[in-house]
Amino acid sequence: MMTREMEIRSLNRCPHRRCVTSLLGGLSGLALGWSVWQPGGLSFGWLLMLSVFCIPTLSKTSRLAAFFGYYLAALVLPITSLRDYDPTPSWTLLAGIGQLVLALVLAAPYALFAVGKPGQAWRSGAGAILALLVTALPPLGCVGLASPLFGATTWFGGLGTTGLILYLLLFGLCVVLLDRVSPPFTTEIHWFGMILALLMVLAMALGIPARRSTSRGGLYCPVTASCPLRQISTVSFPFGHDVRTWPEFEKRARLITRLGEQILRRDPGTRLLVYPEEVAGPLDRGFTRLYAGFAERLRARHATAALGALIPWRVPARTPRQKSHLYWSDGIVFMGQYNRVLIARQPAPVVEWNPLAQIFRHTHLAMPAFWGLPGGPNPGTHPPLDHASYGKTHVIALICYEQALVWPILWSRPRTHPMAILAPESVHWEKSAAIGDLEARLARAWGRLYGLPVALAINLPRASNS
């Protein structure tokens, strides 16, 4: 009778073994990525199964296939949901190609860095930590919607940045321990088979897929004792599309003013009103004139409104032959008792800015500002990005797509002691609830990790008004 060791050796000599293990690795990654946004997706079992993809016994090909499958599935929800933004066939094709490219690019660091030889599991663990960091921070982190680092928000609530560091160390430790405790003849096929089996059990136990409920915004407080109830109010309403003409601009200003005054009458103790992304339109001379009366009434009540608006900022020419460019970016205009203008660091790629604009000479209205942070190559060309505050009150501003990224909050949190996270977003174009729910879930996760209240203001789809 053939022994187990002989069976393993026979399997290793099989000419199709690499194809089989790569296929199984891809299927395991697909199943694991699919479970990310489901209930229990950030549990201990999820972290343990993800770390399996980094153990030294796996080949580079299998590791790349596994993480490619993981990111391919984990990016399905955010990317395919954007078809509501532009349902044309060309955009559907572009979204599909983008999903494939992003999955491959995000998987590559794990195949390159998490490499170790037998007896050197620590090298694979250190490489896995490095890959996790690389895929969460710019430039790759600008599309890292499915970053495994979000698991820290479930594991280490209240610990903030320390929790992210602990999660990184735990991820590397899992890689090392799995290599040390695994049986000597455990193959890639056995690992991937185990992951698929566990995920099937998880799916049956939790009743996946779960029913999705539409988020309507509001104030979320992970720590009840520090909840500024009735001091911070959010305005979630189906405002509709962005204003384009002066009559629309005036009509929108009247609606914003009316909704704000209703809240101030209902809750006189309100000190901050948070509105959704871009609802107030472009910040120009007409803006100041339209909202002058509202700002005066806010000051009389010692209140401040945080209006989502489009902020102009000019990028100077790099050479004498070039011209400076005026761009419009998502931002927040604080007005009333305190006045301040903040700009979004990272608009959503493709739908809000074109990463290849310098090559194809095409730009969207919004541009990313992460390469022009204070002290960077273009200081002073845009409103301040760090120390988000109004008066002496510090906040963390995560506008729309920034809620799905790791690095914006890492940049903001250690520099100040904020009292809240402001999370304005706009999903008025959505037919489904996918993107709105996804961003609301991630914003609340950041609040849970840092122990901060989250003011979530949403420009809702029209169907939400019923």
Coordinates of C-alpha atoms in Angstrom, one line a residue, residues 63-64 71 104-115 127-128 130-132 134-135 140:
R63 CA 0.4 32.8 -3.7
L64 CA -0.2 35.2 -6.6
Y71 CA -8.8 40.9 -4.6
L104 CA -3.3 41.7 -10.2
V105 CA -1.4 44.8 -9.0
L106 CA -2.6 44.4 -5.4
A107 CA -1.8 40.7 -5.4
A108 CA 1.8 41.2 -6.7
P109 CA 3.4 42.4 -3.5
Y110 CA 2.4 39.2 -1.7
A111 CA 4.0 37.1 -4.3
L112 CA 7.2 39.2 -4.3
F113 CA 7.7 40.0 -0.6
A114 CA 6.2 37.1 1.4
V115 CA 8.9 34.7 0.3
G127 CA 7.2 39.9 3.9
A128 CA 3.5 39.5 4.5
L130 CA 5.3 44.5 4.3
A131 CA 2.9 43.5 1.5
L132 CA -0.1 44.4 3.7
V134 CA 2.3 48.4 0.6
T135 CA -1.3 47.6 -0.5
L140 CA -1.5 51.1 -4.3

